GROMACS .gro file of N, CA and C in nm:
model
  363
    1MET      N    1   4.855   0.634   5.267
    1MET     CA    2   4.729   0.599   5.281
    1MET      C    3   4.682   0.603   5.143
    2LEU      N    4   4.552   0.529   5.146
    2LEU     CA    5   4.472   0.485   5.002
    2LEU      C    6   4.379   0.574   5.023
    3ARG      N    7   4.346   0.646   4.898
    3ARG     CA    8   4.213   0.717   4.868
    3ARG      C    9   4.122   0.656   4.795
    4THR      N   10   4.022   0.632   4.812
    4THR     CA   11   3.887   0.587   4.758
    4THR      C   12   3.816   0.711   4.698
    5SER      N   13   3.802   0.835   4.721
    5SER     CA   14   3.732   0.941   4.676
    5SER      C   15   3.806   1.001   4.578
    6ARG      N   16   3.723   1.050   4.477
    6ARG     CA   17   3.781   1.106   4.349
    6ARG      C   18   3.811   1.272   4.410
    7THR      N   19   3.888   1.297   4.347
    7THR     CA   20   3.991   1.409   4.378
    7THR      C   21   3.940   1.541   4.262
    8ASN      N   22   3.917   1.454   4.131
    8ASN     CA   23   3.883   1.537   4.025
    8ASN      C   24   3.731   1.594   4.005
    9LYS      N   25   3.690   1.669   4.014
    9LYS     CA   26   3.534   1.719   4.072
    9LYS      C   27   3.493   1.716   3.877
   10GLU      N   28   3.577   1.723   3.780
   10GLU     CA   29   3.524   1.683   3.631
   10GLU      C   30   3.482   1.555   3.606
   11SER      N   31   3.535   1.492   3.666
   11SER     CA   32   3.506   1.328   3.665
   11SER      C   33   3.380   1.283   3.721
   12GLU      N   34   3.304   1.392   3.806
   12GLU     CA   35   3.183   1.377   3.906
   12GLU      C   36   3.047   1.348   3.833
   13LEU      N   37   3.094   1.490   3.738
   13LEU     CA   38   2.995   1.518   3.674
   13LEU      C   39   2.939   1.427   3.561
   14PRO      N   40   2.791   1.417   3.520
   14PRO     CA   41   2.768   1.333   3.424
   14PRO      C   42   2.783   1.367   3.325
   15GLU      N   43   2.817   1.240   3.231
   15GLU     CA   44   2.860   1.275   3.077
   15GLU      C   45   2.703   1.311   3.002
   16GLU      N   46   2.695   1.355   2.924
   16GLU     CA   47   2.596   1.406   2.839
   16GLU      C   48   2.529   1.287   2.771
   17ARG      N   49   2.424   1.248   2.726
   17ARG     CA   50   2.385   1.144   2.712
   17ARG      C   51   2.301   1.169   2.591
   18GLN      N   52   2.317   1.110   2.482
   18GLN     CA   53   2.234   1.116   2.329
   18GLN      C   54   2.110   1.071   2.357
   19ASP      N   55   2.021   1.095   2.329
   19ASP     CA   56   1.889   1.059   2.381
   19ASP      C   57   1.865   0.944   2.213
   20VAL      N   58   1.798   0.846   2.260
   20VAL     CA   59   1.804   0.725   2.143
   20VAL      C   60   1.683   0.794   2.056
   21THR      N   61   1.574   0.850   2.158
   21THR     CA   62   1.431   0.869   2.082
   21THR      C   63   1.439   1.001   1.967
   22SER      N   64   1.550   1.079   1.967
   22SER     CA   65   1.576   1.198   1.884
   22SER      C   66   1.673   1.133   1.739
   23GLY      N   67   1.614   1.246   1.669
   23GLY     CA   68   1.709   1.204   1.516
   23GLY      C   69   1.629   1.140   1.440
   24PRO      N   70   1.651   1.162   1.297
   24PRO     CA   71   1.600   1.107   1.196
   24PRO      C   72   1.631   0.912   1.233
   25ALA      N   73   1.770   0.925   1.226
   25ALA     CA   74   1.725   0.718   1.235
   25ALA      C   75   1.677   0.680   1.366
   26ALA      N   76   1.664   0.746   1.481
   26ALA     CA   77   1.564   0.692   1.575
   26ALA      C   78   1.414   0.676   1.527
   27THR      N   79   1.371   0.762   1.450
   27THR     CA   80   1.219   0.770   1.343
   27THR      C   81   1.213   0.684   1.307
   28PHE      N   82   1.339   0.617   1.235
   28PHE     CA   83   1.331   0.504   1.111
   28PHE      C   84   1.286   0.396   1.194
   29ILE      N   85   1.405   0.370   1.304
   29ILE     CA   86   1.431   0.274   1.388
   29ILE      C   87   1.248   0.264   1.483
   30ALA      N   88   1.166   0.339   1.522
   30ALA     CA   89   1.083   0.345   1.601
   30ALA      C   90   0.978   0.291   1.492
   31MET      N   91   0.955   0.314   1.375
   31MET     CA   92   0.886   0.267   1.262
   31MET      C   93   0.893   0.139   1.235
   32THR      N   94   0.993   0.097   1.224
   32THR     CA   95   1.062  -0.062   1.162
   32THR      C   96   1.019  -0.141   1.275
   33THR      N   97   1.080  -0.149   1.404
   33THR     CA   98   1.065  -0.207   1.506
   33THR      C   99   0.926  -0.254   1.535
   34TRP      N  100   0.865  -0.355   1.590
   34TRP     CA  101   0.761  -0.421   1.658
   34TRP      C  102   0.790  -0.379   1.794
   35GLN      N  103   0.659  -0.337   1.897
   35GLN     CA  104   0.699  -0.338   2.052
   35GLN      C  105   0.649  -0.497   2.092
   36LYS      N  106   0.689  -0.512   2.183
   36LYS     CA  107   0.651  -0.655   2.257
   36LYS      C  108   0.478  -0.669   2.255
   37ARG      N  109   0.383  -0.609   2.249
   37ARG     CA  110   0.243  -0.595   2.250
   37ARG      C  111   0.260  -0.649   2.097
   38ASP      N  112   0.290  -0.560   2.013
   38ASP     CA  113   0.267  -0.598   1.881
   38ASP      C  114   0.297  -0.763   1.836
   39TRP      N  115   0.392  -0.818   1.901
   39TRP     CA  116   0.431  -0.953   1.886
   39TRP      C  117   0.352  -1.046   1.942
   40GLN      N  118   0.315  -1.013   2.046
   40GLN     CA  119   0.207  -1.077   2.128
   40GLN      C  120   0.076  -1.114   2.035
   41GLN      N  121  -0.008  -0.967   1.986
   41GLN     CA  122  -0.073  -0.973   1.885
   41GLN      C  123  -0.073  -1.040   1.784
   42PHE      N  124   0.076  -1.067   1.701
   42PHE     CA  125   0.098  -1.147   1.590
   42PHE      C  126   0.091  -1.285   1.637
   43TYR      N  127   0.129  -1.321   1.748
   43TYR     CA  128   0.129  -1.482   1.747
   43TYR      C  129  -0.014  -1.532   1.819
   44GLN      N  130  -0.106  -1.430   1.869
   44GLN     CA  131  -0.225  -1.477   1.904
   44GLN      C  132  -0.316  -1.534   1.773
   45LEU      N  133  -0.256  -1.447   1.692
   45LEU     CA  134  -0.312  -1.441   1.515
   45LEU      C  135  -0.280  -1.565   1.486
   46ALA      N  136  -0.171  -1.589   1.495
   46ALA     CA  137  -0.078  -1.709   1.417
   46ALA      C  138  -0.170  -1.806   1.487
   47ARG      N  139  -0.165  -1.843   1.623
   47ARG     CA  140  -0.221  -1.947   1.697
   47ARG      C  141  -0.364  -1.981   1.631
   48ARG      N  142  -0.445  -1.893   1.604
   48ARG     CA  143  -0.570  -1.900   1.617
   48ARG      C  144  -0.600  -2.000   1.498
   49PRO      N  145  -0.694  -2.104   1.511
   49PRO     CA  146  -0.745  -2.173   1.416
   49PRO      C  147  -0.770  -2.126   1.258
   50TRP      N  148  -0.808  -2.179   1.184
   50TRP     CA  149  -0.894  -2.144   1.081
   50TRP      C  150  -1.064  -2.169   1.122
   51ARG      N  151  -1.139  -2.066   1.070
   51ARG     CA  152  -1.286  -2.095   1.098
   51ARG      C  153  -1.343  -2.193   1.021
   52ARG      N  154  -1.353  -2.261   0.937
   52ARG     CA  155  -1.352  -2.370   0.880
   52ARG      C  156  -1.213  -2.486   0.846
   53HIS      N  157  -1.167  -2.447   0.722
   53HIS     CA  158  -1.064  -2.531   0.710
   53HIS      C  159  -0.970  -2.436   0.614
   54ARG      N  160  -0.851  -2.474   0.620
   54ARG     CA  161  -0.746  -2.386   0.530
   54ARG      C  162  -0.786  -2.398   0.390
   55PRO      N  163  -0.723  -2.272   0.328
   55PRO     CA  164  -0.760  -2.223   0.162
   55PRO      C  165  -0.643  -2.396   0.128
   56PRO      N  166  -0.711  -2.390   0.026
   56PRO     CA  167  -0.574  -2.501  -0.059
   56PRO      C  168  -0.469  -2.403  -0.161
   57ARG      N  169  -0.376  -2.486  -0.140
   57ARG     CA  170  -0.283  -2.410  -0.153
   57ARG      C  171  -0.255  -2.455  -0.337
   58PRO      N  172  -0.174  -2.343  -0.414
   58PRO     CA  173  -0.198  -2.338  -0.596
   58PRO      C  174  -0.053  -2.431  -0.610
   59VAL      N  175  -0.070  -2.492  -0.720
   59VAL     CA  176   0.072  -2.566  -0.777
   59VAL      C  177   0.062  -2.557  -0.944
   60TYR      N  178   0.146  -2.579  -0.990
   60TYR     CA  179   0.132  -2.561  -1.122
   60TYR      C  180   0.263  -2.693  -1.183
   61PRO      N  181   0.242  -2.732  -1.305
   61PRO     CA  182   0.283  -2.829  -1.371
   61PRO      C  183   0.463  -2.823  -1.386
   62SER      N  184   0.568  -2.886  -1.347
   62SER     CA  185   0.696  -2.820  -1.370
   62SER      C  186   0.753  -2.990  -1.427
   63GLY      N  187   0.671  -3.078  -1.491
   63GLY     CA  188   0.751  -3.156  -1.571
   63GLY      C  189   0.669  -3.260  -1.598
   64LEU      N  190   0.704  -3.407  -1.631
   64LEU     CA  191   0.585  -3.531  -1.643
   64LEU      C  192   0.553  -3.529  -1.520
   65ASN      N  193   0.475  -3.546  -1.456
   65ASN     CA  194   0.347  -3.626  -1.361
   65ASN      C  195   0.432  -3.506  -1.206
   66ARG      N  196   0.477  -3.445  -1.250
   66ARG     CA  197   0.517  -3.338  -1.141
   66ARG      C  198   0.429  -3.213  -1.100
   67VAL      N  199   0.440  -3.170  -1.007
   67VAL     CA  200   0.380  -3.040  -0.962
   67VAL      C  201   0.488  -2.988  -0.886
   68ALA      N  202   0.474  -2.857  -0.882
   68ALA     CA  203   0.538  -2.761  -0.782
   68ALA      C  204   0.442  -2.634  -0.734
   69PRO      N  205   0.467  -2.595  -0.571
   69PRO     CA  206   0.391  -2.518  -0.534
   69PRO      C  207   0.405  -2.390  -0.621
   70ALA      N  208   0.284  -2.324  -0.605
   70ALA     CA  209   0.284  -2.184  -0.668
   70ALA      C  210   0.286  -2.082  -0.566
   71GLN      N  211   0.293  -1.930  -0.596
   71GLN     CA  212   0.310  -1.811  -0.486
   71GLN      C  213   0.142  -1.836  -0.504
   72GLY      N  214   0.057  -1.821  -0.590
   72GLY     CA  215  -0.075  -1.777  -0.554
   72GLY      C  216  -0.154  -1.809  -0.687
   73TYR      N  217  -0.260  -1.801  -0.707
   73TYR     CA  218  -0.363  -1.865  -0.796
   73TYR      C  219  -0.312  -1.715  -0.905
   74SER      N  220  -0.363  -1.768  -1.064
   74SER     CA  221  -0.390  -1.677  -1.155
   74SER      C  222  -0.507  -1.610  -1.154
   75LEU      N  223  -0.491  -1.496  -1.194
   75LEU     CA  224  -0.616  -1.454  -1.227
   75LEU      C  225  -0.740  -1.505  -1.345
   76SER      N  226  -0.673  -1.599  -1.443
   76SER     CA  227  -0.786  -1.648  -1.495
   76SER      C  228  -0.826  -1.761  -1.414
   77GLU      N  229  -0.730  -1.843  -1.324
   77GLU     CA  230  -0.806  -1.974  -1.257
   77GLU      C  231  -0.915  -1.892  -1.190
   78LEU      N  232  -0.881  -1.746  -1.109
   78LEU     CA  233  -0.994  -1.722  -1.018
   78LEU      C  234  -1.120  -1.697  -1.084
   79ASP      N  235  -1.068  -1.686  -1.233
   79ASP     CA  236  -1.213  -1.621  -1.300
   79ASP      C  237  -1.303  -1.747  -1.340
   80ASP      N  238  -1.215  -1.868  -1.379
   80ASP     CA  239  -1.279  -2.000  -1.436
   80ASP      C  240  -1.350  -2.058  -1.347
   81ALA      N  241  -1.329  -2.035  -1.187
   81ALA     CA  242  -1.375  -2.104  -1.028
   81ALA      C  243  -1.492  -2.038  -1.013
   82GLY      N  244  -1.533  -1.882  -1.083
   82GLY     CA  245  -1.606  -1.815  -1.043
   82GLY      C  246  -1.571  -1.716  -0.905
   83VAL      N  247  -1.446  -1.633  -0.883
   83VAL     CA  248  -1.404  -1.603  -0.782
   83VAL      C  249  -1.382  -1.465  -0.813
   84ASP      N  250  -1.402  -1.329  -0.765
   84ASP     CA  251  -1.338  -1.229  -0.786
   84ASP      C  252  -1.244  -1.184  -0.680
   85LEU      N  253  -1.144  -1.097  -0.658
   85LEU     CA  254  -1.039  -1.044  -0.612
   85LEU      C  255  -1.108  -1.043  -0.454
   86ASP      N  256  -1.193  -0.940  -0.443
   86ASP     CA  257  -1.252  -0.941  -0.303
   86ASP      C  258  -1.288  -1.073  -0.215
   87LEU      N  259  -1.399  -1.143  -0.305
   87LEU     CA  260  -1.387  -1.248  -0.222
   87LEU      C  261  -1.266  -1.373  -0.213
   88ALA      N  262  -1.178  -1.379  -0.279
   88ALA     CA  263  -1.076  -1.446  -0.282
   88ALA      C  264  -0.971  -1.373  -0.186
   89GLU      N  265  -0.998  -1.250  -0.133
   89GLU     CA  266  -0.919  -1.165  -0.024
   89GLU      C  267  -0.968  -1.188   0.117
   90ALA      N  268  -1.132  -1.234   0.095
   90ALA     CA  269  -1.208  -1.253   0.219
   90ALA      C  270  -1.179  -1.389   0.269
   91LEU      N  271  -1.176  -1.460   0.150
   91LEU     CA  272  -1.155  -1.664   0.196
   91LEU      C  273  -1.012  -1.662   0.200
   92GLY      N  274  -0.913  -1.566   0.209
   92GLY     CA  275  -0.753  -1.598   0.249
   92GLY      C  276  -0.693  -1.656   0.154
   93LEU      N  277  -0.734  -1.637  -0.007
   93LEU     CA  278  -0.643  -1.727  -0.086
   93LEU      C  279  -0.521  -1.645  -0.153
   94PRO      N  280  -0.437  -1.711  -0.187
   94PRO     CA  281  -0.289  -1.636  -0.190
   94PRO      C  282  -0.347  -1.606  -0.402
   95VAL      N  283  -0.303  -1.496  -0.394
   95VAL     CA  284  -0.317  -1.474  -0.554
   95VAL      C  285  -0.159  -1.405  -0.629
   96ASP      N  286  -0.158  -1.416  -0.715
   96ASP     CA  287  -0.030  -1.428  -0.788
   96ASP      C  288  -0.049  -1.324  -0.910
   97ALA      N  289  -0.051  -1.240  -0.915
   97ALA     CA  290  -0.123  -1.158  -1.079
   97ALA      C  291  -0.024  -1.184  -1.171
   98GLY      N  292   0.090  -1.203  -1.145
   98GLY     CA  293   0.207  -1.226  -1.248
   98GLY      C  294   0.184  -1.372  -1.344
   99ARG      N  295   0.144  -1.445  -1.250
   99ARG     CA  296   0.091  -1.602  -1.322
   99ARG      C  297  -0.003  -1.553  -1.404
  100ILE      N  298   0.037  -1.660  -1.536
  100ILE     CA  299  -0.081  -1.660  -1.623
  100ILE      C  300  -0.071  -1.795  -1.676
  101GLY      N  301  -0.221  -1.832  -1.725
  101GLY     CA  302  -0.253  -1.959  -1.794
  101GLY      C  303  -0.348  -2.006  -1.657
  102VAL      N  304  -0.425  -2.106  -1.683
  102VAL     CA  305  -0.485  -2.187  -1.618
  102VAL      C  306  -0.459  -2.328  -1.616
  103TYR      N  307  -0.444  -2.371  -1.512
  103TYR     CA  308  -0.379  -2.495  -1.481
  103TYR      C  309  -0.557  -2.582  -1.377
  104GLY      N  310  -0.596  -2.693  -1.466
  104GLY     CA  311  -0.699  -2.738  -1.455
  104GLY      C  312  -0.726  -2.787  -1.298
  105PRO      N  313  -0.666  -2.849  -1.245
  105PRO     CA  314  -0.669  -2.890  -1.082
  105PRO      C  315  -0.669  -2.786  -0.994
  106ASN      N  316  -0.627  -2.665  -1.034
  106ASN     CA  317  -0.641  -2.557  -0.958
  106ASN      C  318  -0.786  -2.529  -0.947
  107VAL      N  319  -0.817  -2.503  -1.037
  107VAL     CA  320  -0.983  -2.476  -1.073
  107VAL      C  321  -1.058  -2.570  -1.009
  108THR      N  322  -1.036  -2.685  -1.014
  108THR     CA  323  -1.126  -2.757  -0.970
  108THR      C  324  -1.147  -2.755  -0.800
  109VAL      N  325  -1.000  -2.747  -0.744
  109VAL     CA  326  -1.031  -2.736  -0.629
  109VAL      C  327  -1.073  -2.597  -0.570
  110LEU      N  328  -1.038  -2.478  -0.622
  110LEU     CA  329  -1.102  -2.382  -0.606
  110LEU      C  330  -1.242  -2.408  -0.568
  111ARG      N  331  -1.312  -2.469  -0.710
  111ARG     CA  332  -1.467  -2.483  -0.736
  111ARG      C  333  -1.498  -2.549  -0.539
  112GLU      N  334  -1.464  -2.619  -0.530
  112GLU     CA  335  -1.461  -2.720  -0.436
  112GLU      C  336  -1.479  -2.643  -0.285
  113PHE      N  337  -1.338  -2.582  -0.274
  113PHE     CA  338  -1.345  -2.490  -0.147
  113PHE      C  339  -1.453  -2.354  -0.152
  114ILE      N  340  -1.488  -2.298  -0.240
  114ILE     CA  341  -1.603  -2.180  -0.256
  114ILE      C  342  -1.749  -2.265  -0.202
  115ARG      N  343  -1.726  -2.388  -0.273
  115ARG     CA  344  -1.877  -2.446  -0.263
  115ARG      C  345  -1.865  -2.502  -0.089
  116SER      N  346  -1.763  -2.557  -0.049
  116SER     CA  347  -1.798  -2.579   0.103
  116SER      C  348  -1.769  -2.434   0.174
  117SER      N  349  -1.726  -2.332   0.161
  117SER     CA  350  -1.710  -2.253   0.267
  117SER      C  351  -1.811  -2.132   0.230
  118ARG      N  352  -1.939  -2.179   0.145
  118ARG     CA  353  -2.054  -2.102   0.165
  118ARG      C  354  -2.099  -2.149   0.275
  119GLN      N  355  -2.216  -2.058   0.357
  119GLN     CA  356  -2.296  -2.063   0.470
  119GLN      C  357  -2.421  -2.118   0.452
  120PRO      N  358  -2.468  -2.205   0.491
  120PRO     CA  359  -2.626  -2.200   0.474
  120PRO      C  360  -2.711  -2.083   0.539
  121LEU      N  361  -2.832  -2.071   0.432
  121LEU     CA  362  -2.910  -1.930   0.485
  121LEU      C  363  -2.973  -1.967   0.582
   0.00000   0.00000   0.00000
């Protein structure tokens, strides 16, 4: 006769489970991972259009008649265009504090962008 029930009582006891939320490693994981709501909020912000128009991207000369995209505007370029760091942050302009030097077309584009982003009183 085939027996389907277990005779060993120890095997019927539930095993002890390690709780995932306990311990220092779990705290580290909980702090670095995003929850579903965080992802939803991120994609809502990413899909939202700019209020006016996108800020211009900075470039730097990389050879004869060539330019390459830069990480951000240098502090000298912002200063020549009459933009302080707070205004640059408010307008969403990328700033690279490590870049030195001034590239004239960047300053011109910044001035036009600032002029166009001003709201009439």
